[in-house]
mmCIF file of N, CA and C and ligand atoms in Angstrom:
data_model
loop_
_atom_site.group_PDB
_atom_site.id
_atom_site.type_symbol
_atom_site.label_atom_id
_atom_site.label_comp_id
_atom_site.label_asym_id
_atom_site.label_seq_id
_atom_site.Cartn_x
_atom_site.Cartn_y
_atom_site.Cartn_z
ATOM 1 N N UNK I 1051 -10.412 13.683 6.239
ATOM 2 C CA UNK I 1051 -10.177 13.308 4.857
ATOM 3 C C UNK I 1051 -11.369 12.509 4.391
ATOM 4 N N UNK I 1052 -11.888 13.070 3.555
ATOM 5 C CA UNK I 1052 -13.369 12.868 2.874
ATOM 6 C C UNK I 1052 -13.547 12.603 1.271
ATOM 7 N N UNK I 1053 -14.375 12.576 1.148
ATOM 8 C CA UNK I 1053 -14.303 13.082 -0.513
ATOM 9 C C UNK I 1053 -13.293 12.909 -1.432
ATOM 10 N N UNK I 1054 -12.345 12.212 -1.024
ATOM 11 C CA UNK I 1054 -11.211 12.377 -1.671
ATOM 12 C C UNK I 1054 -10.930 10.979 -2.225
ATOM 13 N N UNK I 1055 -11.363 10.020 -2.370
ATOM 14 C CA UNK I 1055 -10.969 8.733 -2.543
ATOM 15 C C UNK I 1055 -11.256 8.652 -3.714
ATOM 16 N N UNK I 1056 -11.036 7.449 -4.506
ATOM 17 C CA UNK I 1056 -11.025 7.458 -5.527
ATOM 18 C C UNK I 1056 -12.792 6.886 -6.678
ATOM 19 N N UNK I 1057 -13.599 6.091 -5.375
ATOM 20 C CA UNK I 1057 -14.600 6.359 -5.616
ATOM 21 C C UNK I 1057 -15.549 7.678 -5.489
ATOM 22 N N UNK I 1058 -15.367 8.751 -4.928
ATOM 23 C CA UNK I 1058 -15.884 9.775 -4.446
ATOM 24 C C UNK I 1058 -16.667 9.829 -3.552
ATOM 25 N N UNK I 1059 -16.700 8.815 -2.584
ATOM 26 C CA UNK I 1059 -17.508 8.465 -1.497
ATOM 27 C C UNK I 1059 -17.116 9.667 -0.282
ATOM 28 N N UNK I 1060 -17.778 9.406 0.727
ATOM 29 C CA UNK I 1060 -17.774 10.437 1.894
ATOM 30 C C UNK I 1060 -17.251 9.601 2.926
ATOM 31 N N UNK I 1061 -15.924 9.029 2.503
ATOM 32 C CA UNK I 1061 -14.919 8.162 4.388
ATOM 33 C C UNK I 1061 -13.568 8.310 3.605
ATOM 34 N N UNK I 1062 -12.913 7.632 4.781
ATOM 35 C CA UNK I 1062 -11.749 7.895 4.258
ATOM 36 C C UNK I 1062 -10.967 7.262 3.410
ATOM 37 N N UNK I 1063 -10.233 7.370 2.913
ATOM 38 C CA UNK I 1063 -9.206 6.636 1.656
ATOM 39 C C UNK I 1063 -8.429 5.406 2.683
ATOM 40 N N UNK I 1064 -9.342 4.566 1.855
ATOM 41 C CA UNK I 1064 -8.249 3.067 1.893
ATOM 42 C C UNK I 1064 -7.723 2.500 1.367
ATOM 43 N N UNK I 1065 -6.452 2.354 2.043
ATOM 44 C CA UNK I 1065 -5.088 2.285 1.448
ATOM 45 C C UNK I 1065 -4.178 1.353 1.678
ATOM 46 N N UNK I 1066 -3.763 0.148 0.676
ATOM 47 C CA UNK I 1066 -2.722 -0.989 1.316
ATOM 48 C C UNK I 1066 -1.260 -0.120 1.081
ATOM 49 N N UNK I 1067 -0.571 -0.485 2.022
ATOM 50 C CA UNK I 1067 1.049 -1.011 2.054
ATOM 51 C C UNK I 1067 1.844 -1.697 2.026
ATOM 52 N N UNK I 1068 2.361 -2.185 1.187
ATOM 53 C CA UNK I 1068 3.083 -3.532 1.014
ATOM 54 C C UNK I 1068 4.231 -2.847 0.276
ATOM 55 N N UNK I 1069 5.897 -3.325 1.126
ATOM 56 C CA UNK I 1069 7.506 -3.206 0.560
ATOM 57 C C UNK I 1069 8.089 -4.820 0.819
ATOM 58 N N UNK I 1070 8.554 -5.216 -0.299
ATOM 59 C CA UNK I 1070 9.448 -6.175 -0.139
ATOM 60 C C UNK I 1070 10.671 -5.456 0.740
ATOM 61 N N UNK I 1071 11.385 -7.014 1.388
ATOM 62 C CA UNK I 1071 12.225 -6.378 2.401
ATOM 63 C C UNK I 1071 12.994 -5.464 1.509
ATOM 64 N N UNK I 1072 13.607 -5.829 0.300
ATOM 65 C CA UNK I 1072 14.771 -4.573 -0.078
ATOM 66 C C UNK I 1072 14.012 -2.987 -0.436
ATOM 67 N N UNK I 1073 12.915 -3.303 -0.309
ATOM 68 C CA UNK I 1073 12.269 -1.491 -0.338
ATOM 69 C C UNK I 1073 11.592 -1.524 1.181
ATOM 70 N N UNK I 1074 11.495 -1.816 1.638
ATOM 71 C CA UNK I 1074 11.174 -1.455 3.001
ATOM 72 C C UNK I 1074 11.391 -0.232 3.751
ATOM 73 N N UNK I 1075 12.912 0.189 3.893
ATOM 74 C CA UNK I 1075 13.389 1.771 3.714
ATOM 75 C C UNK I 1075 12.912 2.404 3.244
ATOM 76 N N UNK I 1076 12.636 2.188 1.940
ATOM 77 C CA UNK I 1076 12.239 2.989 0.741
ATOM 78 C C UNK I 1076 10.312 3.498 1.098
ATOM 79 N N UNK I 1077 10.050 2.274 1.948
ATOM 80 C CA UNK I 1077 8.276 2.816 1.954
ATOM 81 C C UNK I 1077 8.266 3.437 3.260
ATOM 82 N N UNK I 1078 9.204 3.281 4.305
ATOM 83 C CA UNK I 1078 9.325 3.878 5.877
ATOM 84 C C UNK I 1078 9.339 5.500 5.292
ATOM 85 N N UNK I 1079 10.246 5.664 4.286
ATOM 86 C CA UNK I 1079 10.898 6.821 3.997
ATOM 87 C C UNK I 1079 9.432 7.520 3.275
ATOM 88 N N UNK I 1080 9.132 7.291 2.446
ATOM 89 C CA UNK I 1080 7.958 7.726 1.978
ATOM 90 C C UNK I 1080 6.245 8.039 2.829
ATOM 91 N N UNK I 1081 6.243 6.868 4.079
ATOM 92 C CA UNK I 1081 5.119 6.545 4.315
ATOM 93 C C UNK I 1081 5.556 8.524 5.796
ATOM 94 N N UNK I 1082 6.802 8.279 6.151
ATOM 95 C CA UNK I 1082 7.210 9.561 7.268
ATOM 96 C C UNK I 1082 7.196 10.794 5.932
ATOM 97 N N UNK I 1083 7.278 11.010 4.835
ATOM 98 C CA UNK I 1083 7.163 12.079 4.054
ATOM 99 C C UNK I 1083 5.582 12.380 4.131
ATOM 100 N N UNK I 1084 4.594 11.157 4.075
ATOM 101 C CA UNK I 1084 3.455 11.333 3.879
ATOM 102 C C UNK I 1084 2.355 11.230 5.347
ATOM 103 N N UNK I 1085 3.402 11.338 6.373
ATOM 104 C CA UNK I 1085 2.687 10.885 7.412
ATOM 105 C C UNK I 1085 1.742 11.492 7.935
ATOM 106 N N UNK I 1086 1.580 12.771 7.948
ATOM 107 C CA UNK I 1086 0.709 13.540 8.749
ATOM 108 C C UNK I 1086 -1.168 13.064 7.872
ATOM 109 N N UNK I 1087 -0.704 13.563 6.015
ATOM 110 C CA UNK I 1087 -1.805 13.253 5.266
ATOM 111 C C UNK I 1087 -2.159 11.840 5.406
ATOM 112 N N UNK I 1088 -1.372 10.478 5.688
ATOM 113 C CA UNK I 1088 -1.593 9.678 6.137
ATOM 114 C C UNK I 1088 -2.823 8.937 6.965
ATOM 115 N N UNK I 1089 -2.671 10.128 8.527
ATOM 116 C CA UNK I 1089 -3.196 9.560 9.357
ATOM 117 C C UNK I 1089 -4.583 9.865 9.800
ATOM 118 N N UNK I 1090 -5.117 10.115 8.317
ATOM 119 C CA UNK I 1090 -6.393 10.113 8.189
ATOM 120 C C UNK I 1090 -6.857 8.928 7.180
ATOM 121 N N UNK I 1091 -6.047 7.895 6.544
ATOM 122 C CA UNK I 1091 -6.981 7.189 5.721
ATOM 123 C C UNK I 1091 -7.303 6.110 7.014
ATOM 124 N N UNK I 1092 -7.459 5.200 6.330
ATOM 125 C CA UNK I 1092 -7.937 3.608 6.716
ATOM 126 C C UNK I 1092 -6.010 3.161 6.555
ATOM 127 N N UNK I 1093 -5.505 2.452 6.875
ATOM 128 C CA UNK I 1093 -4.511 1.821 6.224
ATOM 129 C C UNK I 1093 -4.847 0.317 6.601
ATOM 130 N N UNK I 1094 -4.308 -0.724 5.596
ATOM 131 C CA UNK I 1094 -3.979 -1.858 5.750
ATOM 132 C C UNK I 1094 -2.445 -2.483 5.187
ATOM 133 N N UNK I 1095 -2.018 -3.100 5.730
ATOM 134 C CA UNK I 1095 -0.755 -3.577 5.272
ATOM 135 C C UNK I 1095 -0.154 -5.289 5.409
ATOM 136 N N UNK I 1096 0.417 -5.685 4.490
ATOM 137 C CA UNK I 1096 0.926 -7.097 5.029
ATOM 138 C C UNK I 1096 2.211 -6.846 6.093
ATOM 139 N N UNK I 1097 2.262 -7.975 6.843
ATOM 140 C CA UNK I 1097 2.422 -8.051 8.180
ATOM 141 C C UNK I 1097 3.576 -7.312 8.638
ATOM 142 N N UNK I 1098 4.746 -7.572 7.616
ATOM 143 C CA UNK I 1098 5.958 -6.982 8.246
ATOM 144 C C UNK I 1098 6.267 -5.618 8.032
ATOM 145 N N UNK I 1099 5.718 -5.253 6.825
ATOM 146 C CA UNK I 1099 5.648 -4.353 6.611
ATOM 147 C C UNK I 1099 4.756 -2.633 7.767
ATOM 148 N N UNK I 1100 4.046 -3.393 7.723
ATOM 149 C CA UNK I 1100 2.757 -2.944 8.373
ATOM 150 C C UNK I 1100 3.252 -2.857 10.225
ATOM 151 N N UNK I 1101 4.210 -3.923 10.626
ATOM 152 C CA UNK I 1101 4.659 -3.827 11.765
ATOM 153 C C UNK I 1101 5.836 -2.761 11.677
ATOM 154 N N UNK I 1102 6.462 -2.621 10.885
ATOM 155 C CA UNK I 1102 7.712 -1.033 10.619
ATOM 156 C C UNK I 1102 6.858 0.062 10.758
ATOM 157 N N UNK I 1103 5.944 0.142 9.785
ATOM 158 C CA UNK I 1103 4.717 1.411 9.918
ATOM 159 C C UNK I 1103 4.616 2.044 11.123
ATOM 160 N N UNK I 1104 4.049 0.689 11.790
ATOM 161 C CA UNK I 1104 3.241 1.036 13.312
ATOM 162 C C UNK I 1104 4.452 1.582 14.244
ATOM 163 N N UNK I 1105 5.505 0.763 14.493
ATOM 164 C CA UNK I 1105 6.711 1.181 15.191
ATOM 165 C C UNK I 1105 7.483 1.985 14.953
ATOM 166 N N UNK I 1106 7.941 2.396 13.847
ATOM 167 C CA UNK I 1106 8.268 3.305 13.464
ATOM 168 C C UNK I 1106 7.973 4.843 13.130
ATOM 169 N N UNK I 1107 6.807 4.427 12.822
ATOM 170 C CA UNK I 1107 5.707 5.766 12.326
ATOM 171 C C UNK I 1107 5.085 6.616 13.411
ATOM 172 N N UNK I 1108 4.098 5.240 13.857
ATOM 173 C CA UNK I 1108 3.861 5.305 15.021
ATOM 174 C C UNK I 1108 2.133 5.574 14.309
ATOM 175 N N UNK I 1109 1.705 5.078 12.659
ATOM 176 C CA UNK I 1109 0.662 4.908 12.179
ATOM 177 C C UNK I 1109 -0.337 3.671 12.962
ATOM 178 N N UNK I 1110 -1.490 3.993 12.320
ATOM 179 C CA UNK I 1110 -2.237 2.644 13.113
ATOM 180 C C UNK I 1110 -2.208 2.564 11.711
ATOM 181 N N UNK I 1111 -2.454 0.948 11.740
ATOM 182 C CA UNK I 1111 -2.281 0.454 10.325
ATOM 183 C C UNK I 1111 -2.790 -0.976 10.705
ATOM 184 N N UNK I 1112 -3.794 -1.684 10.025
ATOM 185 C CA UNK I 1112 -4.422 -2.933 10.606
ATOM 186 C C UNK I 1112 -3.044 -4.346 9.673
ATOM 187 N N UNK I 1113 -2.728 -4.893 10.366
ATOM 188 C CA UNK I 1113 -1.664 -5.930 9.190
ATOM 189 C C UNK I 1113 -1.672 -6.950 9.374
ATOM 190 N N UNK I 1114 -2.210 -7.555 8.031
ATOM 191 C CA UNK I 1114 -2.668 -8.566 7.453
ATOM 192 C C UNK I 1114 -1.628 -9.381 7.669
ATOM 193 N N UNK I 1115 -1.641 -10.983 6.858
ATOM 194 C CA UNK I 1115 -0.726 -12.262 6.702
ATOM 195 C C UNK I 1115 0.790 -11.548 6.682
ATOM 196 N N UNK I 1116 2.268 -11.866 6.525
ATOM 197 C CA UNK I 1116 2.980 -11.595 5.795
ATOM 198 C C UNK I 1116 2.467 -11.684 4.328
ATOM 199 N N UNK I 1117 3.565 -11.151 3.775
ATOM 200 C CA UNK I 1117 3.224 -11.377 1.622
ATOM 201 C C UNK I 1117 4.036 -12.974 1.440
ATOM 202 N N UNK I 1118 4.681 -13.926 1.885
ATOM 203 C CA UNK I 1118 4.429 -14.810 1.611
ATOM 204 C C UNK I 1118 3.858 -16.309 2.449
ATOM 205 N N UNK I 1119 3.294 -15.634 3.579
ATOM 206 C CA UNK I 1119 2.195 -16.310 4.171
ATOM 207 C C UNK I 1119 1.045 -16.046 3.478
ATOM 208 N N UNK I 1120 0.226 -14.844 2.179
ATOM 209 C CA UNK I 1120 -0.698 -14.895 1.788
ATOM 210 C C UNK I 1120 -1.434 -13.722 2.009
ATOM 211 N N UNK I 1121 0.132 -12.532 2.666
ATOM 212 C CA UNK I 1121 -0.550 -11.314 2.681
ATOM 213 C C UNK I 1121 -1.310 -10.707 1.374
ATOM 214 N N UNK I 1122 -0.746 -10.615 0.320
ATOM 215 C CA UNK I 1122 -0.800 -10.296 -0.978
ATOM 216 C C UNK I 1122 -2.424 -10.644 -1.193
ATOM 217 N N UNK I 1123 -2.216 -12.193 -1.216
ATOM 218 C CA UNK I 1123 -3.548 -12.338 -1.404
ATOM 219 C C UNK I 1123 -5.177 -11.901 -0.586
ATOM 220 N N UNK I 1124 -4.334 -12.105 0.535
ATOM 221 C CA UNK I 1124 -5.903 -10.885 1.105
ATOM 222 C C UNK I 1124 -5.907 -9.388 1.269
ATOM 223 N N UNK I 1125 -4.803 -8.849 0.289
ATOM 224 C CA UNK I 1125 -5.494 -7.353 0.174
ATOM 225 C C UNK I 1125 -6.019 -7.545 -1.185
ATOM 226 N N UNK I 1126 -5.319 -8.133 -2.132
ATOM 227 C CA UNK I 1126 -5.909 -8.530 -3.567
ATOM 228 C C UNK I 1126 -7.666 -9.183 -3.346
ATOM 229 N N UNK I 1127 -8.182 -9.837 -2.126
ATOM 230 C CA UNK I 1127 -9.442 -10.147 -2.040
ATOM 231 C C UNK I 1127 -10.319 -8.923 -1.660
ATOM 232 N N UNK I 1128 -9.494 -8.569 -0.533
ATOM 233 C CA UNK I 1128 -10.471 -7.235 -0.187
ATOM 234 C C UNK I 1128 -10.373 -5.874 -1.424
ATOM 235 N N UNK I 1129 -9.304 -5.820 -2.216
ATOM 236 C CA UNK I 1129 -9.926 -4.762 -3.601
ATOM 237 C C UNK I 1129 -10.785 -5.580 -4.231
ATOM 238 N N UNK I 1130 -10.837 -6.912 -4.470
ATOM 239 C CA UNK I 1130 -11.577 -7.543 -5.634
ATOM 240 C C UNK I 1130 -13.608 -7.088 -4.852
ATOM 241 N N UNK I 1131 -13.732 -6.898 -3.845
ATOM 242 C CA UNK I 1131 -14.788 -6.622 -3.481
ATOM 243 C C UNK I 1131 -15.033 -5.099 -2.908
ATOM 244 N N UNK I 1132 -14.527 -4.280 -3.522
ATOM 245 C CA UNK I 1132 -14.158 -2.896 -3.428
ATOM 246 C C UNK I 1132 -14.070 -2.135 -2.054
ATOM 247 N N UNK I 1133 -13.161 -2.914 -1.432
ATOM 248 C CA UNK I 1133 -12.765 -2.749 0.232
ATOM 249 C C UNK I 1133 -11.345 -1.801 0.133
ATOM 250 N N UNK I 1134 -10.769 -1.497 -0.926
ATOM 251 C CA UNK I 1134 -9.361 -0.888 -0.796
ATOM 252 C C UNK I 1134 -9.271 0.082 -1.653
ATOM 253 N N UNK I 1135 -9.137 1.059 -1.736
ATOM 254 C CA UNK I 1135 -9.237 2.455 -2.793
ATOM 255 C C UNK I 1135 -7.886 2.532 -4.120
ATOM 256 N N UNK I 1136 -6.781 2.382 -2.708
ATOM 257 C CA UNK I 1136 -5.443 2.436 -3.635
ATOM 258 C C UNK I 1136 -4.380 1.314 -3.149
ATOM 259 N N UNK I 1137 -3.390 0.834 -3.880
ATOM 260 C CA UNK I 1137 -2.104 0.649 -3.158
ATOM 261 C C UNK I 1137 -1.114 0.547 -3.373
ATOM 262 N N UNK I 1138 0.090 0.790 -2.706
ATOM 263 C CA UNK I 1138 1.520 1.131 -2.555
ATOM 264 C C UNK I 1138 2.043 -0.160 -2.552
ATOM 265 N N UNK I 1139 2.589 -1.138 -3.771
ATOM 266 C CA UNK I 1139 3.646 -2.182 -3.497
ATOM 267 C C UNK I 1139 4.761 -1.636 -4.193
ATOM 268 N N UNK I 1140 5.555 -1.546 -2.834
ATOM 269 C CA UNK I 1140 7.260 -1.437 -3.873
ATOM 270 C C UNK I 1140 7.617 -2.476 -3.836
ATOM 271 N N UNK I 1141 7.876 -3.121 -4.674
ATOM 272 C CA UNK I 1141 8.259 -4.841 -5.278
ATOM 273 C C UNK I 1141 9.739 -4.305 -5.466
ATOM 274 N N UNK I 1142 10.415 -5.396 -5.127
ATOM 275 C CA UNK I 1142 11.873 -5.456 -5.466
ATOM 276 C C UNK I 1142 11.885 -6.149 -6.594
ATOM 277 N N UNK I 1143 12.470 -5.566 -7.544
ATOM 278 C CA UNK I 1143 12.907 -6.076 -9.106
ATOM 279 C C UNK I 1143 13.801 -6.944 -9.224
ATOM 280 N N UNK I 1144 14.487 -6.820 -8.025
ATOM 281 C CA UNK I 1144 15.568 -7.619 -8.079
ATOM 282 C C UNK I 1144 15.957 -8.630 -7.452
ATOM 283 N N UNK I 1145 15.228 -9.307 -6.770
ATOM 284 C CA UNK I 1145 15.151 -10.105 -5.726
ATOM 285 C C UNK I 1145 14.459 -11.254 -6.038
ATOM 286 N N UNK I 1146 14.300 -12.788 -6.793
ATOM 287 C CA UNK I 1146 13.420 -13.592 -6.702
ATOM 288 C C UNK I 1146 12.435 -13.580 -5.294
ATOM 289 N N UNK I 1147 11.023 -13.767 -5.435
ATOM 290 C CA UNK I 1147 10.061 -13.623 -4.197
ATOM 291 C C UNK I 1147 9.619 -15.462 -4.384
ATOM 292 N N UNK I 1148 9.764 -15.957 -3.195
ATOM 293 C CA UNK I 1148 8.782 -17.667 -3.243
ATOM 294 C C UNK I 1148 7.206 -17.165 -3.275
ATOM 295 N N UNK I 1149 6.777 -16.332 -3.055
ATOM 296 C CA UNK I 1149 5.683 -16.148 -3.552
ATOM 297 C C UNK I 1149 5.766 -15.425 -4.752
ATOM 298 N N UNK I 1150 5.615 -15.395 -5.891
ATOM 299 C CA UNK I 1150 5.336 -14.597 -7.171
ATOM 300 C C UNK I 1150 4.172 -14.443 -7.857
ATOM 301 N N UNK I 1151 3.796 -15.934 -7.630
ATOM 302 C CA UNK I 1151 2.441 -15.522 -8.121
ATOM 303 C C UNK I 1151 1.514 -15.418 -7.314
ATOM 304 N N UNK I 1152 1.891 -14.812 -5.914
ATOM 305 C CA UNK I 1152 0.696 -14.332 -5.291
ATOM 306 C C UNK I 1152 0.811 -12.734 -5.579
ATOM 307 N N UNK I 1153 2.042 -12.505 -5.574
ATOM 308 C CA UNK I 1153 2.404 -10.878 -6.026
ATOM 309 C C UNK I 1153 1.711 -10.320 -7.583
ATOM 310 N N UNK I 1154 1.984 -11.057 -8.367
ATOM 311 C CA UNK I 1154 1.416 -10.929 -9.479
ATOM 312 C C UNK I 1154 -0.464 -11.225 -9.684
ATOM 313 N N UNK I 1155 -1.043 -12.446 -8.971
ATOM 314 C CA UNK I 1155 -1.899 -11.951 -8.297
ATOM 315 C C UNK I 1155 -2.853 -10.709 -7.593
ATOM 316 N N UNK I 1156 -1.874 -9.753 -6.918
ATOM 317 C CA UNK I 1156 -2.722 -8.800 -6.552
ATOM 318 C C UNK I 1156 -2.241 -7.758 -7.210
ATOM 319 N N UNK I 1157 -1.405 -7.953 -8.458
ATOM 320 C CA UNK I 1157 -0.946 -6.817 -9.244
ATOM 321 C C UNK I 1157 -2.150 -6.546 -10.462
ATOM 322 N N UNK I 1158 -2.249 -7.795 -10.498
ATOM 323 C CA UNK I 1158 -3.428 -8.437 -11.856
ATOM 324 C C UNK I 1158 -4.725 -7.686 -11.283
ATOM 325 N N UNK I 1159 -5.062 -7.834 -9.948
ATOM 326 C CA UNK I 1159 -6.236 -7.791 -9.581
ATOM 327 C C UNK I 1159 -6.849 -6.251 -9.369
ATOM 328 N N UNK I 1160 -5.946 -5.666 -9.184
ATOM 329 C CA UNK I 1160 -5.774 -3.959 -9.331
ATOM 330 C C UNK I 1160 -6.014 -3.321 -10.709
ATOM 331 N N UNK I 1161 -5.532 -4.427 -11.955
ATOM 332 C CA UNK I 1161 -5.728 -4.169 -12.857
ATOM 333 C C UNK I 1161 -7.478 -4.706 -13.714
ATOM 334 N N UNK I 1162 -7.642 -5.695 -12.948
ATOM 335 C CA UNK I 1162 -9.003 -6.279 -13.413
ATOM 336 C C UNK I 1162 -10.190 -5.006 -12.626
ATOM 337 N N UNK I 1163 -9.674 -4.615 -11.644
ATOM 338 C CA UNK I 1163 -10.739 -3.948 -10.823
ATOM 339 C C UNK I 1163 -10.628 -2.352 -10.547
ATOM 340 N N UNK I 1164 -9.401 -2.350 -11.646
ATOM 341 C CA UNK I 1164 -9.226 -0.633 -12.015
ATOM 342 C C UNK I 1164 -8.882 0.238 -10.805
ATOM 343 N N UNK I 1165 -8.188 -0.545 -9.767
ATOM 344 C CA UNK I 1165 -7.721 0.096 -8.603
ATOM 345 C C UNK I 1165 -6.628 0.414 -8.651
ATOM 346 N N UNK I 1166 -6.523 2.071 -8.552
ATOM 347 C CA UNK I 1166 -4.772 2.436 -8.934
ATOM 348 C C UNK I 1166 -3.544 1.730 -7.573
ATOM 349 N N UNK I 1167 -2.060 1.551 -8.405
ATOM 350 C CA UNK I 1167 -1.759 0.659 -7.544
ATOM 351 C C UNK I 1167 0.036 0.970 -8.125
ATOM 352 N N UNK I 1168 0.569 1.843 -7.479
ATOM 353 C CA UNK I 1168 2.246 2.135 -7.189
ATOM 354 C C UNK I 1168 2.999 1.541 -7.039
ATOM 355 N N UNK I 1169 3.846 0.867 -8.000
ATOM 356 C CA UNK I 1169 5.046 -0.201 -7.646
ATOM 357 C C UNK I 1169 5.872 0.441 -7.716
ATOM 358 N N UNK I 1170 6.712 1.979 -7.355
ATOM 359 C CA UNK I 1170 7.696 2.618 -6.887
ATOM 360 C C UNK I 1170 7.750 3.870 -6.438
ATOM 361 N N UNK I 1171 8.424 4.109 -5.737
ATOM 362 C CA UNK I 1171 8.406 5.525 -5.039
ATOM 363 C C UNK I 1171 7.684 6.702 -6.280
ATOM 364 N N UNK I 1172 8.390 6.792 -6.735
ATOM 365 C CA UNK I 1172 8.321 7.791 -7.839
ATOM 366 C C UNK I 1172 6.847 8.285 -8.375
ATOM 367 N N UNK I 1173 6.357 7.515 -8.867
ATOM 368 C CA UNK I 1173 4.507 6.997 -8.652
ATOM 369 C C UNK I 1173 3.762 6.874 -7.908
ATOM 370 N N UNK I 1174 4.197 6.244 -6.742
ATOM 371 C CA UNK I 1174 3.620 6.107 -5.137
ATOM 372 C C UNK I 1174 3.352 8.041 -4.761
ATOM 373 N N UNK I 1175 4.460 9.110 -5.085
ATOM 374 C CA UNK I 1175 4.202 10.276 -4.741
ATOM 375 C C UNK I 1175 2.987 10.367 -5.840
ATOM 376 N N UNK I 1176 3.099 10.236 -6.361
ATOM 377 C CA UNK I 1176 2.006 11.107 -7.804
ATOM 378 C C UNK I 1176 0.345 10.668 -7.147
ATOM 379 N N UNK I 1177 0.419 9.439 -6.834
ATOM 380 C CA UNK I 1177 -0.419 8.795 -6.536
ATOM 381 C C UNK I 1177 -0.918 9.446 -4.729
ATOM 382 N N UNK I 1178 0.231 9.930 -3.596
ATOM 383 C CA UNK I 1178 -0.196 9.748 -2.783
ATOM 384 C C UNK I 1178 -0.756 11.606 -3.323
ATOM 385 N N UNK I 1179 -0.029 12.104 -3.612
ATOM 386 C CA UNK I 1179 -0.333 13.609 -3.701
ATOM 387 C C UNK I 1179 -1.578 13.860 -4.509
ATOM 388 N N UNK I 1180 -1.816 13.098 -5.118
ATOM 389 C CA UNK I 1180 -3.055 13.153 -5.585
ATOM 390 C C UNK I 1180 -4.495 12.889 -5.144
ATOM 391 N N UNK I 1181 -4.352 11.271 -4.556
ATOM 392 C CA UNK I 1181 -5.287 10.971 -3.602
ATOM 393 C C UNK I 1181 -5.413 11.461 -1.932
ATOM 394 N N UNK I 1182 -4.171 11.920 -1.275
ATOM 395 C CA UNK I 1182 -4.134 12.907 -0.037
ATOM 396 C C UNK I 1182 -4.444 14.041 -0.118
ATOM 397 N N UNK I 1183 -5.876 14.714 1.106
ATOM 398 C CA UNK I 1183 -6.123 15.700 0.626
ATOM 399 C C UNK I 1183 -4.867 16.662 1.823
ATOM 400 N N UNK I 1184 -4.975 17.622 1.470
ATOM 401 C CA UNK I 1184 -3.905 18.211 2.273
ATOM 402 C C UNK I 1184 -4.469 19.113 3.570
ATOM 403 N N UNK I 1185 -3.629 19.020 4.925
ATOM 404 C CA UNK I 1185 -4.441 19.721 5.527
ATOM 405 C C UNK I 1185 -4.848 20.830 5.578
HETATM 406 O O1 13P K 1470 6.128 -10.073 0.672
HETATM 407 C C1 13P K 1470 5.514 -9.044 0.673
HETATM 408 C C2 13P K 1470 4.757 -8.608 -0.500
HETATM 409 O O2 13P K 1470 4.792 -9.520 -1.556
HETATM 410 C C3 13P K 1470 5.515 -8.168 1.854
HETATM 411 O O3 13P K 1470 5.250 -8.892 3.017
HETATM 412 P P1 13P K 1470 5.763 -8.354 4.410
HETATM 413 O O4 13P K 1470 5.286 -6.964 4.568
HETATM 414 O O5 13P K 1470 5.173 -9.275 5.443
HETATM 415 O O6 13P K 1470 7.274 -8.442 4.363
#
């Protein structure tokens, strides 16, 4: 998987993962729909998340802080210096987070730095089918 990223560079698509616990299912479920096209990007993920991935999936996936130890904020640093192509947060809508404004933070920062960025399944496909090239 080449060419396919969203800068048009020649490596592979890098890609965060981040589910609040109540979507967590929801990104296991998506990340095994997308797994094979998957296991060609880069992945990064905050911690807990990123530990379901690996065990479950059975993806390599490098994982960062938890999201409210300050995961958020170091994938939001590494797009702000164009280290991350795309990313997948399914945010729970419904759930107060003690971190919020670190979430909003790397929501902002996707938006300052024009990095496309999926806050639900539904989009997350549009997004992965678009940026996954297929085998
Ligand atoms: O809280 C998160 C994103 O804001 C996710 O963090 P975890 O993947 O460590 O649960």
């Amino acid at each position: 998987m080449t060419d396919s990223n969203p800068a048009g560079a020649c490596r592979p698509l890098r890609l965060a993962l981040i589910a609040h616990d109540g979507r967590k299912d929801r990104m296991i479920a998506l990340a095994r729909e997308f797994s094979p096209r998957l296991r060609g990007c880069t992945l990064c993920a905050t911690g807990t998340t990123g530990g379901r991935l690996a065990a479950e999936l059975g993806l390599e996936v490098e994982r960062l802080l938890s999201g409210p130890l300050g995961g958020d904020l170091q994938i939001g640093a590494r797009l702000a210096v164009g280290e991350i192509d795309a990313v997948v947060f399914l945010r729970d809508p419904m759930t107060p987070q003690p971190h919020e404004p670190d979430i909003n933070a790397l929501v902002r920062a996707c938006d300052v730095h024009d990095v496309p960025c999926a806050t639900n399944v539904s989009t997350a496909r549009l997004l992965l089918e678009q940026l996954l090239p297929r085998d």
